[in-house]
Amino acid sequence: MSILHCGRFRLPLDRPLVMGIVNLTPDSFSGDGTGSDVDRAIRHARYQIDAGADMLDIGAESSRPGAIPTPEDEELRRLIPVLREIAAWGVPISVDTYKPVVMRTALEAGASMINDITALGHPDAISIVAASECGVCLMHMSGEPGTMQHAPQYDDVVREVREFLAERVARCREAGIADNRLVLDPGFGFGKTLEHNLALFRVLTAAGTDELPLLVGLSRKSMLGAITGRPVDQRGAASVAAALLGALKGAKILRVHDVAETKDALAVLAAIEQGVCNE
Ligand code: 9MG
C-alpha cells in the first residue's frame, strides 16, 4: 500500500480519498463559489469536512473554460484568510494554484499540498515545491483556461497525456521531489473534447506513469452535462457515478463537490468488494 506524504500528513492510499472542493471564486462554473466572503468559505470548508472529506482543495482562481486569469494579489486576498483558519483543523489542505508566489505564501500559511493545473509549469514553481514537504498534484492541460476548449486536438490523447505527465514527473525527481509526494491527474475537461475525456477515462491508469497515484476530477463538469443533458446544478448523481467509476478504475483521490454522497457510494463499493461496513 502506498502512502502519500503531504506536509505533516501521511495519507494511506489503500482506499480512495475524497477531496472536498472549496471554491473561493465569485464566478465558479458550479455555482458554489464563495467569492470574498471569508465566513461563508470557512462554513463551506467545515461542511465538507463534516460530510467526511479526507482533505480539501481550496482555490481562488477559476479554471473553468473561458475563465479570465485572476491577478496574484486578488488571489492571495481571497485565499489566505480562509487558509489560515482551516489549516489549523488538522486536515490536509490542498491549494489549487499555478502561481509561484501564491504557492509559497499558501505553504507558509499551512497548505499541505499544491494542486497545479499546469503541473508546475512556471519556471519558479518546482523549486518552491521542492523546498517544502508538501504533496503535489501534477495535472495535464492542453492550452490555458481562456481558450482550451476551442477545438482541442490530439493524435493519441492517452499517449500524449501520459508522455506529458512522465516528463513532469522526471522534472520533479530531478528537483528532489520524492515520488511519495506526487499525484497525477489527466485533467478531465482541460483542453479535451468529450471523446478525449472518455478515451482517457476508459484506460485511466494508462494515462499515469510508474504507478503513481491518480486524482480524478469530474464533479459537475460539462462532460457530465453532455452525457446526461443536465445543467450544472443537476449533475450530482452523474458526478457520484463518475467518482465511483473513477475509484473502480484505480483513482486514489476523488475531487468532488458532493462529499457525503460520494462517501456513501464508496461505502457501498467497499462493502461489496471487501465486506467493510460501518455497523
Ligand atoms: C482546479 N481543478 C478543477 N478541476 C480539476 C481537476 O479535474 N483536477 C485537478 N487536479 N484540479 C482541478
PDB file of C-alpha atoms and ligand atoms in Angstrom:
ATOM      1  CA  MET A   1       0.000   0.000   0.000  1.00  0.00           C
ATOM      2  CA  SER A   2       1.408   3.388  -0.903  1.00  0.00           C
ATOM      3  CA  ILE A   3       1.342   6.370   1.419  1.00  0.00           C
ATOM      4  CA  LEU A   4       1.076   9.938   0.181  1.00  0.00           C
ATOM      5  CA  HIS A   5       3.311  12.413   2.001  1.00  0.00           C
ATOM      6  CA  CYS A   6       1.535  15.753   2.265  1.00  0.00           C
ATOM      7  CA  GLY A   7       3.453  18.075   4.557  1.00  0.00           C
ATOM      8  CA  ARG A   8       2.940  16.787   8.108  1.00  0.00           C
ATOM      9  CA  PHE A   9       0.281  14.299   6.933  1.00  0.00           C
ATOM     10  CA  ARG A  10       0.754  10.675   5.867  1.00  0.00           C
ATOM     11  CA  LEU A  11      -2.232   9.519   3.834  1.00  0.00           C
ATOM     12  CA  PRO A  12      -2.623   5.770   3.242  1.00  0.00           C
ATOM     13  CA  LEU A  13      -3.947   5.122  -0.236  1.00  0.00           C
ATOM     14  CA  ASP A  14      -5.497   1.732   0.480  1.00  0.00           C
ATOM     15  CA  ARG A  15      -8.941   3.233  -0.147  1.00  0.00           C
ATOM     16  CA  PRO A  16      -9.912   6.177  -2.381  1.00  0.00           C
ATOM     17  CA  LEU A  17      -9.629   9.534  -0.607  1.00  0.00           C
ATOM     18  CA  VAL A  18     -12.312  12.165  -1.047  1.00  0.00           C
ATOM     19  CA  MET A  19     -11.049  15.675  -1.685  1.00  0.00           C
ATOM     20  CA  GLY A  20     -13.795  18.219  -0.995  1.00  0.00           C
ATOM     21  CA  ILE A  21     -13.828  21.300  -3.211  1.00  0.00           C
ATOM     22  CA  VAL A  22     -13.835  24.732  -1.572  1.00  0.00           C
ATOM     23  CA  ASN A  23     -14.205  27.371  -4.234  1.00  0.00           C
ATOM     24  CA  LEU A  24     -13.336  30.959  -3.362  1.00  0.00           C
ATOM     25  CA  THR A  25     -14.067  32.411  -6.790  1.00  0.00           C
ATOM     26  CA  PRO A  26     -17.057  34.663  -7.466  1.00  0.00           C
ATOM     27  CA  ASP A  27     -17.544  33.049 -10.922  1.00  0.00           C
ATOM     28  CA  SER A  28     -17.395  29.313 -10.222  1.00  0.00           C
ATOM     29  CA  PHE A  29     -18.913  27.194 -13.034  1.00  0.00           C
ATOM     30  CA  SER A  30     -20.739  25.046 -10.498  1.00  0.00           C
ATOM     31  CA  GLY A  31     -22.272  27.951  -8.606  1.00  0.00           C
ATOM     32  CA  ASP A  32     -20.633  27.082  -5.271  1.00  0.00           C
ATOM     33  CA  GLY A  33     -18.068  29.902  -5.250  1.00  0.00           C
ATOM     34  CA  THR A  34     -17.916  31.984  -2.079  1.00  0.00           C
ATOM     35  CA  GLY A  35     -16.055  34.987  -3.527  1.00  0.00           C
ATOM     36  CA  SER A  36     -14.626  37.258  -0.842  1.00  0.00           C
ATOM     37  CA  ASP A  37     -16.975  36.091   1.909  1.00  0.00           C
ATOM     38  CA  VAL A  38     -14.454  34.565   4.333  1.00  0.00           C
ATOM     39  CA  ASP A  39     -17.025  33.332   6.857  1.00  0.00           C
ATOM     40  CA  ARG A  40     -19.069  31.638   4.161  1.00  0.00           C
ATOM     41  CA  ALA A  41     -15.955  29.958   2.779  1.00  0.00           C
ATOM     42  CA  ILE A  42     -14.971  28.701   6.231  1.00  0.00           C
ATOM     43  CA  ARG A  43     -18.505  27.385   6.805  1.00  0.00           C
ATOM     44  CA  HIS A  44     -18.379  25.557   3.471  1.00  0.00           C
ATOM     45  CA  ALA A  45     -14.993  24.060   4.325  1.00  0.00           C
ATOM     46  CA  ARG A  46     -16.399  22.856   7.679  1.00  0.00           C
ATOM     47  CA  TYR A  47     -19.430  21.431   5.863  1.00  0.00           C
ATOM     48  CA  GLN A  48     -17.150  19.443   3.539  1.00  0.00           C
ATOM     49  CA  ILE A  49     -15.137  18.078   6.484  1.00  0.00           C
ATOM     50  CA  ASP A  50     -18.277  17.180   8.450  1.00  0.00           C
ATOM     51  CA  ALA A  51     -19.539  15.372   5.355  1.00  0.00           C
ATOM     52  CA  GLY A  52     -16.446  13.160   5.536  1.00  0.00           C
ATOM     53  CA  ALA A  53     -13.864  14.774   3.257  1.00  0.00           C
ATOM     54  CA  ASP A  54     -10.380  13.339   3.801  1.00  0.00           C
ATOM     55  CA  MET A  55      -8.838  16.547   2.521  1.00  0.00           C
ATOM     56  CA  LEU A  56      -9.888  19.865   0.990  1.00  0.00           C
ATOM     57  CA  ASP A  57      -8.893  21.574  -2.235  1.00  0.00           C
ATOM     58  CA  ILE A  58      -9.232  25.318  -1.944  1.00  0.00           C
ATOM     59  CA  GLY A  59      -8.913  27.571  -4.967  1.00  0.00           C
ATOM     60  CA  ALA A  60      -9.281  31.304  -5.515  1.00  0.00           C
ATOM     61  CA  GLU A  61      -8.935  31.490  -9.305  1.00  0.00           C
ATOM     62  CA  SER A  62     -11.438  29.974 -11.681  1.00  0.00           C
ATOM     63  CA  SER A  63     -10.061  27.457 -14.182  1.00  0.00           C
ATOM     64  CA  ARG A  64     -13.359  26.810 -15.959  1.00  0.00           C
ATOM     65  CA  PRO A  65     -13.285  27.073 -19.766  1.00  0.00           C
ATOM     66  CA  GLY A  66     -13.220  30.726 -20.808  1.00  0.00           C
ATOM     67  CA  ALA A  67     -12.070  31.965 -17.391  1.00  0.00           C
ATOM     68  CA  ILE A  68     -10.061  35.187 -17.244  1.00  0.00           C
ATOM     69  CA  PRO A  69      -6.895  34.975 -15.090  1.00  0.00           C
ATOM     70  CA  THR A  70      -7.143  36.410 -11.569  1.00  0.00           C
ATOM     71  CA  PRO A  71      -4.381  38.850 -10.527  1.00  0.00           C
ATOM     72  CA  GLU A  72      -1.997  37.424  -7.947  1.00  0.00           C
ATOM     73  CA  ASP A  73      -2.872  39.959  -5.225  1.00  0.00           C
ATOM     74  CA  GLU A  74      -6.580  39.266  -5.615  1.00  0.00           C
ATOM     75  CA  GLU A  75      -5.987  35.503  -5.463  1.00  0.00           C
ATOM     76  CA  LEU A  76      -3.997  35.938  -2.240  1.00  0.00           C
ATOM     77  CA  ARG A  77      -6.614  38.292  -0.780  1.00  0.00           C
ATOM     78  CA  ARG A  78      -9.341  35.667  -1.262  1.00  0.00           C
ATOM     79  CA  LEU A  79      -7.229  32.691  -0.256  1.00  0.00           C
ATOM     80  CA  ILE A  80      -5.007  33.438   2.706  1.00  0.00           C
ATOM     81  CA  PRO A  81      -7.547  34.453   5.411  1.00  0.00           C
ATOM     82  CA  VAL A  82      -9.543  31.275   4.763  1.00  0.00           C
ATOM     83  CA  LEU A  83      -6.477  29.071   4.530  1.00  0.00           C
ATOM     84  CA  ARG A  84      -5.013  30.385   7.824  1.00  0.00           C
ATOM     85  CA  GLU A  85      -8.207  29.427   9.607  1.00  0.00           C
ATOM     86  CA  ILE A  86      -8.818  25.991   8.099  1.00  0.00           C
ATOM     87  CA  ALA A  87      -5.177  24.858   8.076  1.00  0.00           C
ATOM     88  CA  ALA A  88      -5.432  24.644  11.875  1.00  0.00           C
ATOM     89  CA  TRP A  89      -8.158  21.989  11.691  1.00  0.00           C
ATOM     90  CA  GLY A  90      -5.797  19.039  11.383  1.00  0.00           C
ATOM     91  CA  VAL A  91      -6.941  18.071   7.886  1.00  0.00           C
ATOM     92  CA  PRO A  92      -4.709  18.231   4.800  1.00  0.00           C
ATOM     93  CA  ILE A  93      -5.428  21.331   2.738  1.00  0.00           C
ATOM     94  CA  SER A  94      -4.525  21.399  -0.937  1.00  0.00           C
ATOM     95  CA  VAL A  95      -4.301  24.760  -2.681  1.00  0.00           C
ATOM     96  CA  ASP A  96      -5.257  24.982  -6.328  1.00  0.00           C
ATOM     97  CA  THR A  97      -2.850  27.467  -7.902  1.00  0.00           C
ATOM     98  CA  TYR A  98      -0.212  27.677 -10.632  1.00  0.00           C
ATOM     99  CA  LYS A  99       1.404  30.904  -9.406  1.00  0.00           C
ATOM    100  CA  PRO A 100       4.734  30.526  -7.544  1.00  0.00           C
ATOM    101  CA  VAL A 101       4.106  33.449  -5.165  1.00  0.00           C
ATOM    102  CA  VAL A 102       0.706  32.057  -4.239  1.00  0.00           C
ATOM    103  CA  MET A 103       2.282  28.614  -3.708  1.00  0.00           C
ATOM    104  CA  ARG A 104       4.953  29.980  -1.384  1.00  0.00           C
ATOM    105  CA  THR A 105       2.501  32.101   0.605  1.00  0.00           C
ATOM    106  CA  ALA A 106      -0.001  29.257   0.850  1.00  0.00           C
ATOM    107  CA  LEU A 107       2.647  26.825   2.092  1.00  0.00           C
ATOM    108  CA  GLU A 108       3.704  29.357   4.733  1.00  0.00           C
ATOM    109  CA  ALA A 109       0.044  29.720   5.750  1.00  0.00           C
ATOM    110  CA  GLY A 110      -0.302  25.956   6.320  1.00  0.00           C
ATOM    111  CA  ALA A 111      -1.174  24.316   2.993  1.00  0.00           C
ATOM    112  CA  SER A 112      -0.069  20.668   2.787  1.00  0.00           C
ATOM    113  CA  MET A 113      -0.459  20.147  -0.941  1.00  0.00           C
ATOM    114  CA  ILE A 114      -0.264  22.143  -4.165  1.00  0.00           C
ATOM    115  CA  ASN A 115      -2.741  21.266  -6.903  1.00  0.00           C
ATOM    116  CA  ASP A 116      -1.349  22.789 -10.082  1.00  0.00           C
ATOM    117  CA  ILE A 117      -3.378  22.631 -13.301  1.00  0.00           C
ATOM    118  CA  THR A 118      -0.130  23.446 -15.163  1.00  0.00           C
ATOM    119  CA  ALA A 119       1.850  20.637 -13.481  1.00  0.00           C
ATOM    120  CA  LEU A 120       4.416  23.060 -12.005  1.00  0.00           C
ATOM    121  CA  GLY A 121       4.833  24.623 -15.432  1.00  0.00           C
ATOM    122  CA  HIS A 122       6.025  28.027 -14.203  1.00  0.00           C
ATOM    123  CA  PRO A 123       9.852  28.091 -14.097  1.00  0.00           C
ATOM    124  CA  ASP A 124       9.870  29.027 -10.375  1.00  0.00           C
ATOM    125  CA  ALA A 125       7.227  26.553  -9.227  1.00  0.00           C
ATOM    126  CA  ILE A 126       9.272  23.347  -8.937  1.00  0.00           C
ATOM    127  CA  SER A 127      11.918  24.842  -6.648  1.00  0.00           C
ATOM    128  CA  ILE A 128       9.270  26.254  -4.302  1.00  0.00           C
ATOM    129  CA  VAL A 129       7.556  22.886  -4.008  1.00  0.00           C
ATOM    130  CA  ALA A 130      10.905  21.063  -3.732  1.00  0.00           C
ATOM    131  CA  ALA A 131      11.924  23.289  -0.813  1.00  0.00           C
ATOM    132  CA  SER A 132       8.841  22.205   1.130  1.00  0.00           C
ATOM    133  CA  GLU A 133       7.456  18.844   2.221  1.00  0.00           C
ATOM    134  CA  CYS A 134       4.096  19.309   0.553  1.00  0.00           C
ATOM    135  CA  GLY A 135       2.286  16.897  -1.696  1.00  0.00           C
ATOM    136  CA  VAL A 136       1.759  17.983  -5.284  1.00  0.00           C
ATOM    137  CA  CYS A 137      -0.804  17.159  -7.923  1.00  0.00           C
ATOM    138  CA  LEU A 138       0.537  17.407 -11.470  1.00  0.00           C
ATOM    139  CA  MET A 139      -2.359  17.881 -13.877  1.00  0.00           C
ATOM    140  CA  HIS A 140      -2.414  17.740 -17.661  1.00  0.00           C
ATOM    141  CA  MET A 141      -3.958  20.667 -19.515  1.00  0.00           C
ATOM    142  CA  SER A 142      -3.740  21.473 -23.201  1.00  0.00           C
ATOM    143  CA  GLY A 143      -3.682  25.253 -23.676  1.00  0.00           C
ATOM    144  CA  GLU A 144      -4.988  27.566 -20.984  1.00  0.00           C
ATOM    145  CA  PRO A 145      -8.432  28.002 -19.438  1.00  0.00           C
ATOM    146  CA  GLY A 146      -9.405  31.020 -21.564  1.00  0.00           C
ATOM    147  CA  THR A 147      -9.126  29.129 -24.847  1.00  0.00           C
ATOM    148  CA  MET A 148      -8.535  25.454 -24.026  1.00  0.00           C
ATOM    149  CA  GLN A 149     -11.924  24.239 -25.276  1.00  0.00           C
ATOM    150  CA  HIS A 150     -11.536  25.848 -28.723  1.00  0.00           C
ATOM    151  CA  ALA A 151     -11.228  22.667 -30.826  1.00  0.00           C
ATOM    152  CA  PRO A 152      -8.658  20.689 -28.775  1.00  0.00           C
ATOM    153  CA  GLN A 153      -6.745  18.148 -30.868  1.00  0.00           C
ATOM    154  CA  TYR A 154      -4.524  15.139 -30.195  1.00  0.00           C
ATOM    155  CA  ASP A 155      -3.134  12.312 -32.338  1.00  0.00           C
ATOM    156  CA  ASP A 156      -3.452   9.944 -29.385  1.00  0.00           C
ATOM    157  CA  VAL A 157      -4.795  11.610 -26.259  1.00  0.00           C
ATOM    158  CA  VAL A 158      -3.817   8.806 -23.860  1.00  0.00           C
ATOM    159  CA  ARG A 159      -0.233   8.630 -25.117  1.00  0.00           C
ATOM    160  CA  GLU A 160       0.185  12.412 -25.143  1.00  0.00           C
ATOM    161  CA  VAL A 161      -1.196  12.851 -21.630  1.00  0.00           C
ATOM    162  CA  ARG A 162       0.997  10.006 -20.342  1.00  0.00           C
ATOM    163  CA  GLU A 163       4.114  11.448 -22.016  1.00  0.00           C
ATOM    164  CA  PHE A 164       3.412  14.919 -20.641  1.00  0.00           C
ATOM    165  CA  LEU A 165       2.923  13.629 -17.097  1.00  0.00           C
ATOM    166  CA  ALA A 166       6.013  11.404 -17.326  1.00  0.00           C
ATOM    167  CA  GLU A 167       8.082  14.435 -18.350  1.00  0.00           C
ATOM    168  CA  ARG A 168       6.755  16.477 -15.423  1.00  0.00           C
ATOM    169  CA  VAL A 169       7.479  13.602 -13.019  1.00  0.00           C
ATOM    170  CA  ALA A 170      11.057  13.475 -14.362  1.00  0.00           C
ATOM    171  CA  ARG A 171      11.467  17.240 -13.733  1.00  0.00           C
ATOM    172  CA  CYS A 172      10.154  16.810 -10.181  1.00  0.00           C
ATOM    173  CA  ARG A 173      12.530  13.920  -9.487  1.00  0.00           C
ATOM    174  CA  GLU A 174      15.490  15.968 -10.790  1.00  0.00           C
ATOM    175  CA  ALA A 175      14.497  18.742  -8.383  1.00  0.00           C
ATOM    176  CA  GLY A 176      14.462  16.287  -5.482  1.00  0.00           C
ATOM    177  CA  ILE A 177      10.722  15.854  -5.045  1.00  0.00           C
ATOM    178  CA  ALA A 178      10.190  12.279  -3.874  1.00  0.00           C
ATOM    179  CA  ASP A 179       7.679  10.031  -5.630  1.00  0.00           C
ATOM    180  CA  ASN A 180       5.695   9.629  -2.407  1.00  0.00           C
ATOM    181  CA  ARG A 181       4.729  13.314  -2.675  1.00  0.00           C
ATOM    182  CA  LEU A 182       3.376  13.067  -6.228  1.00  0.00           C
ATOM    183  CA  VAL A 183      -0.156  12.629  -7.537  1.00  0.00           C
ATOM    184  CA  LEU A 184      -1.014  12.655 -11.255  1.00  0.00           C
ATOM    185  CA  ASP A 185      -4.178  13.845 -12.956  1.00  0.00           C
ATOM    186  CA  PRO A 186      -5.204  13.511 -16.626  1.00  0.00           C
ATOM    187  CA  GLY A 187      -7.140  16.785 -16.313  1.00  0.00           C
ATOM    188  CA  PHE A 188     -10.645  15.936 -17.469  1.00  0.00           C
ATOM    189  CA  GLY A 189     -12.150  18.872 -19.356  1.00  0.00           C
ATOM    190  CA  PHE A 190      -8.903  20.805 -19.605  1.00  0.00           C
ATOM    191  CA  GLY A 191      -8.401  21.157 -23.359  1.00  0.00           C
ATOM    192  CA  LYS A 192     -10.309  17.954 -24.160  1.00  0.00           C
ATOM    193  CA  THR A 193     -13.471  17.068 -26.039  1.00  0.00           C
ATOM    194  CA  LEU A 194     -15.995  14.593 -24.677  1.00  0.00           C
ATOM    195  CA  GLU A 195     -14.350  11.873 -26.797  1.00  0.00           C
ATOM    196  CA  HIS A 196     -10.907  12.721 -25.393  1.00  0.00           C
ATOM    197  CA  ASN A 197     -12.276  12.585 -21.843  1.00  0.00           C
ATOM    198  CA  LEU A 198     -13.995   9.259 -22.433  1.00  0.00           C
ATOM    199  CA  ALA A 199     -10.898   7.755 -24.053  1.00  0.00           C
ATOM    200  CA  LEU A 200      -8.824   8.779 -21.031  1.00  0.00           C
ATOM    201  CA  PHE A 201     -11.370   7.523 -18.552  1.00  0.00           C
ATOM    202  CA  ARG A 202     -11.649   4.100 -20.204  1.00  0.00           C
ATOM    203  CA  VAL A 203      -7.963   3.391 -19.657  1.00  0.00           C
ATOM    204  CA  LEU A 204      -7.456   5.643 -16.663  1.00  0.00           C
ATOM    205  CA  THR A 205      -4.322   4.121 -15.181  1.00  0.00           C
ATOM    206  CA  ALA A 206      -2.634   4.049 -18.599  1.00  0.00           C
ATOM    207  CA  ALA A 207      -2.638   7.861 -18.517  1.00  0.00           C
ATOM    208  CA  GLY A 208      -0.343   7.792 -15.475  1.00  0.00           C
ATOM    209  CA  THR A 209       3.208   6.661 -15.017  1.00  0.00           C
ATOM    210  CA  ASP A 210       5.182   4.414 -12.650  1.00  0.00           C
ATOM    211  CA  GLU A 211       2.066   3.547 -10.654  1.00  0.00           C
ATOM    212  CA  LEU A 212       1.949   6.995  -9.097  1.00  0.00           C
ATOM    213  CA  PRO A 213      -1.471   7.691  -7.566  1.00  0.00           C
ATOM    214  CA  LEU A 214      -4.103   9.259  -9.780  1.00  0.00           C
ATOM    215  CA  LEU A 215      -6.527  12.025  -8.908  1.00  0.00           C
ATOM    216  CA  VAL A 216      -9.767  12.260 -10.848  1.00  0.00           C
ATOM    217  CA  GLY A 217     -11.886  15.408 -11.049  1.00  0.00           C
ATOM    218  CA  LEU A 218     -15.143  15.105 -12.950  1.00  0.00           C
ATOM    219  CA  SER A 219     -17.516  16.633 -10.442  1.00  0.00           C
ATOM    220  CA  ARG A 220     -20.330  18.607 -12.150  1.00  0.00           C
ATOM    221  CA  LYS A 221     -18.201  19.095 -15.279  1.00  0.00           C
ATOM    222  CA  SER A 222     -19.619  19.774 -18.739  1.00  0.00           C
ATOM    223  CA  MET A 223     -18.640  16.263 -19.810  1.00  0.00           C
ATOM    224  CA  LEU A 224     -21.394  15.043 -17.472  1.00  0.00           C
ATOM    225  CA  GLY A 225     -23.737  17.672 -18.870  1.00  0.00           C
ATOM    226  CA  ALA A 226     -23.030  16.417 -22.396  1.00  0.00           C
ATOM    227  CA  ILE A 227     -23.753  12.828 -21.344  1.00  0.00           C
ATOM    228  CA  THR A 228     -26.888  13.484 -19.271  1.00  0.00           C
ATOM    229  CA  GLY A 229     -28.250  16.648 -20.882  1.00  0.00           C
ATOM    230  CA  ARG A 230     -28.468  18.208 -17.414  1.00  0.00           C
ATOM    231  CA  PRO A 231     -27.448  21.710 -16.312  1.00  0.00           C
ATOM    232  CA  VAL A 232     -24.687  22.086 -13.781  1.00  0.00           C
ATOM    233  CA  ASP A 233     -26.996  22.210 -10.735  1.00  0.00           C
ATOM    234  CA  GLN A 234     -28.482  18.815 -11.639  1.00  0.00           C
ATOM    235  CA  ARG A 235     -25.290  16.840 -12.156  1.00  0.00           C
ATOM    236  CA  GLY A 236     -24.982  15.446  -8.629  1.00  0.00           C
ATOM    237  CA  ALA A 237     -25.953  11.852  -9.466  1.00  0.00           C
ATOM    238  CA  ALA A 238     -23.740  11.792 -12.572  1.00  0.00           C
ATOM    239  CA  SER A 239     -20.869  13.202 -10.504  1.00  0.00           C
ATOM    240  CA  VAL A 240     -21.197  10.463  -7.884  1.00  0.00           C
ATOM    241  CA  ALA A 241     -21.366   7.817 -10.636  1.00  0.00           C
ATOM    242  CA  ALA A 242     -18.236   9.243 -12.268  1.00  0.00           C
ATOM    243  CA  ALA A 243     -16.345   9.360  -8.952  1.00  0.00           C
ATOM    244  CA  LEU A 244     -17.299   5.759  -8.196  1.00  0.00           C
ATOM    245  CA  LEU A 245     -16.235   4.604 -11.640  1.00  0.00           C
ATOM    246  CA  GLY A 246     -13.000   6.529 -11.188  1.00  0.00           C
ATOM    247  CA  ALA A 247     -12.384   4.622  -7.961  1.00  0.00           C
ATOM    248  CA  LEU A 248     -13.159   1.320  -9.681  1.00  0.00           C
ATOM    249  CA  LYS A 249     -10.683   2.229 -12.401  1.00  0.00           C
ATOM    250  CA  GLY A 250      -7.953   2.849  -9.838  1.00  0.00           C
ATOM    251  CA  ALA A 251      -8.133   6.538  -8.888  1.00  0.00           C
ATOM    252  CA  LYS A 252      -6.778   7.173  -5.390  1.00  0.00           C
ATOM    253  CA  ILE A 253      -8.135  10.705  -4.878  1.00  0.00           C
ATOM    254  CA  LEU A 254     -11.565  11.902  -5.991  1.00  0.00           C
ATOM    255  CA  ARG A 255     -12.002  15.676  -6.232  1.00  0.00           C
ATOM    256  CA  VAL A 256     -15.693  16.339  -5.621  1.00  0.00           C
ATOM    257  CA  HIS A 257     -18.294  18.937  -4.683  1.00  0.00           C
ATOM    258  CA  ASP A 258     -20.729  16.380  -3.212  1.00  0.00           C
ATOM    259  CA  VAL A 259     -18.699  14.793  -0.440  1.00  0.00           C
ATOM    260  CA  ALA A 260     -21.408  12.999   1.577  1.00  0.00           C
ATOM    261  CA  GLU A 261     -22.961  11.383  -1.497  1.00  0.00           C
ATOM    262  CA  THR A 262     -19.571  10.287  -2.810  1.00  0.00           C
ATOM    263  CA  LYS A 263     -18.646   8.802   0.568  1.00  0.00           C
ATOM    264  CA  ASP A 264     -21.911   6.809   0.579  1.00  0.00           C
ATOM    265  CA  ALA A 265     -21.182   5.454  -2.887  1.00  0.00           C
ATOM    266  CA  LEU A 266     -17.664   4.474  -1.810  1.00  0.00           C
ATOM    267  CA  ALA A 267     -19.054   2.790   1.313  1.00  0.00           C
ATOM    268  CA  VAL A 268     -21.297   0.625  -0.880  1.00  0.00           C
ATOM    269  CA  LEU A 269     -18.308  -0.237  -3.054  1.00  0.00           C
ATOM    270  CA  ALA A 270     -16.171  -1.143  -0.017  1.00  0.00           C
ATOM    271  CA  ALA A 271     -18.960  -3.306   1.415  1.00  0.00           C
ATOM    272  CA  ILE A 272     -19.372  -5.210  -1.835  1.00  0.00           C
ATOM    273  CA  GLU A 273     -15.651  -5.579  -2.533  1.00  0.00           C
ATOM    274  CA  GLN A 274     -14.296  -6.189   0.964  1.00  0.00           C
ATOM    275  CA  GLY A 275     -17.260  -6.626   3.269  1.00  0.00           C
ATOM    276  CA  VAL A 276     -16.329  -3.382   5.069  1.00  0.00           C
ATOM    277  CA  CYS A 277     -19.405  -1.882   6.798  1.00  0.00           C
ATOM    278  CA  ASN A 278     -19.994   0.857   9.377  1.00  0.00           C
ATOM    279  CA  GLU A 279     -22.100  -1.416  11.626  1.00  0.00           C
TER     280      GLU A 279
HETATM  281  C1  9MG B   1      -8.862  23.032 -10.041  1.00  0.00           C
HETATM  282  N1  9MG B   1      -9.430  21.910 -10.757  1.00  0.00           N
HETATM  283  C2  9MG B   1     -10.591  21.902 -11.453  1.00  0.00           C
HETATM  284  N2  9MG B   1     -10.787  20.696 -11.995  1.00  0.00           N
HETATM  285  C3  9MG B   1      -9.722  19.935 -11.638  1.00  0.00           C
HETATM  286  C4  9MG B   1      -9.340  18.618 -11.894  1.00  0.00           C
HETATM  287  O1  9MG B   1     -10.057  17.814 -12.667  1.00  0.00           O
HETATM  288  N3  9MG B   1      -8.186  18.170 -11.369  1.00  0.00           N
HETATM  289  C5  9MG B   1      -7.424  18.971 -10.598  1.00  0.00           C
HETATM  290  N4  9MG B   1      -6.277  18.457 -10.113  1.00  0.00           N
HETATM  291  N5  9MG B   1      -7.735  20.248 -10.335  1.00  0.00           N
HETATM  292  C6  9MG B   1      -8.865  20.703 -10.848  1.00  0.00           C
END
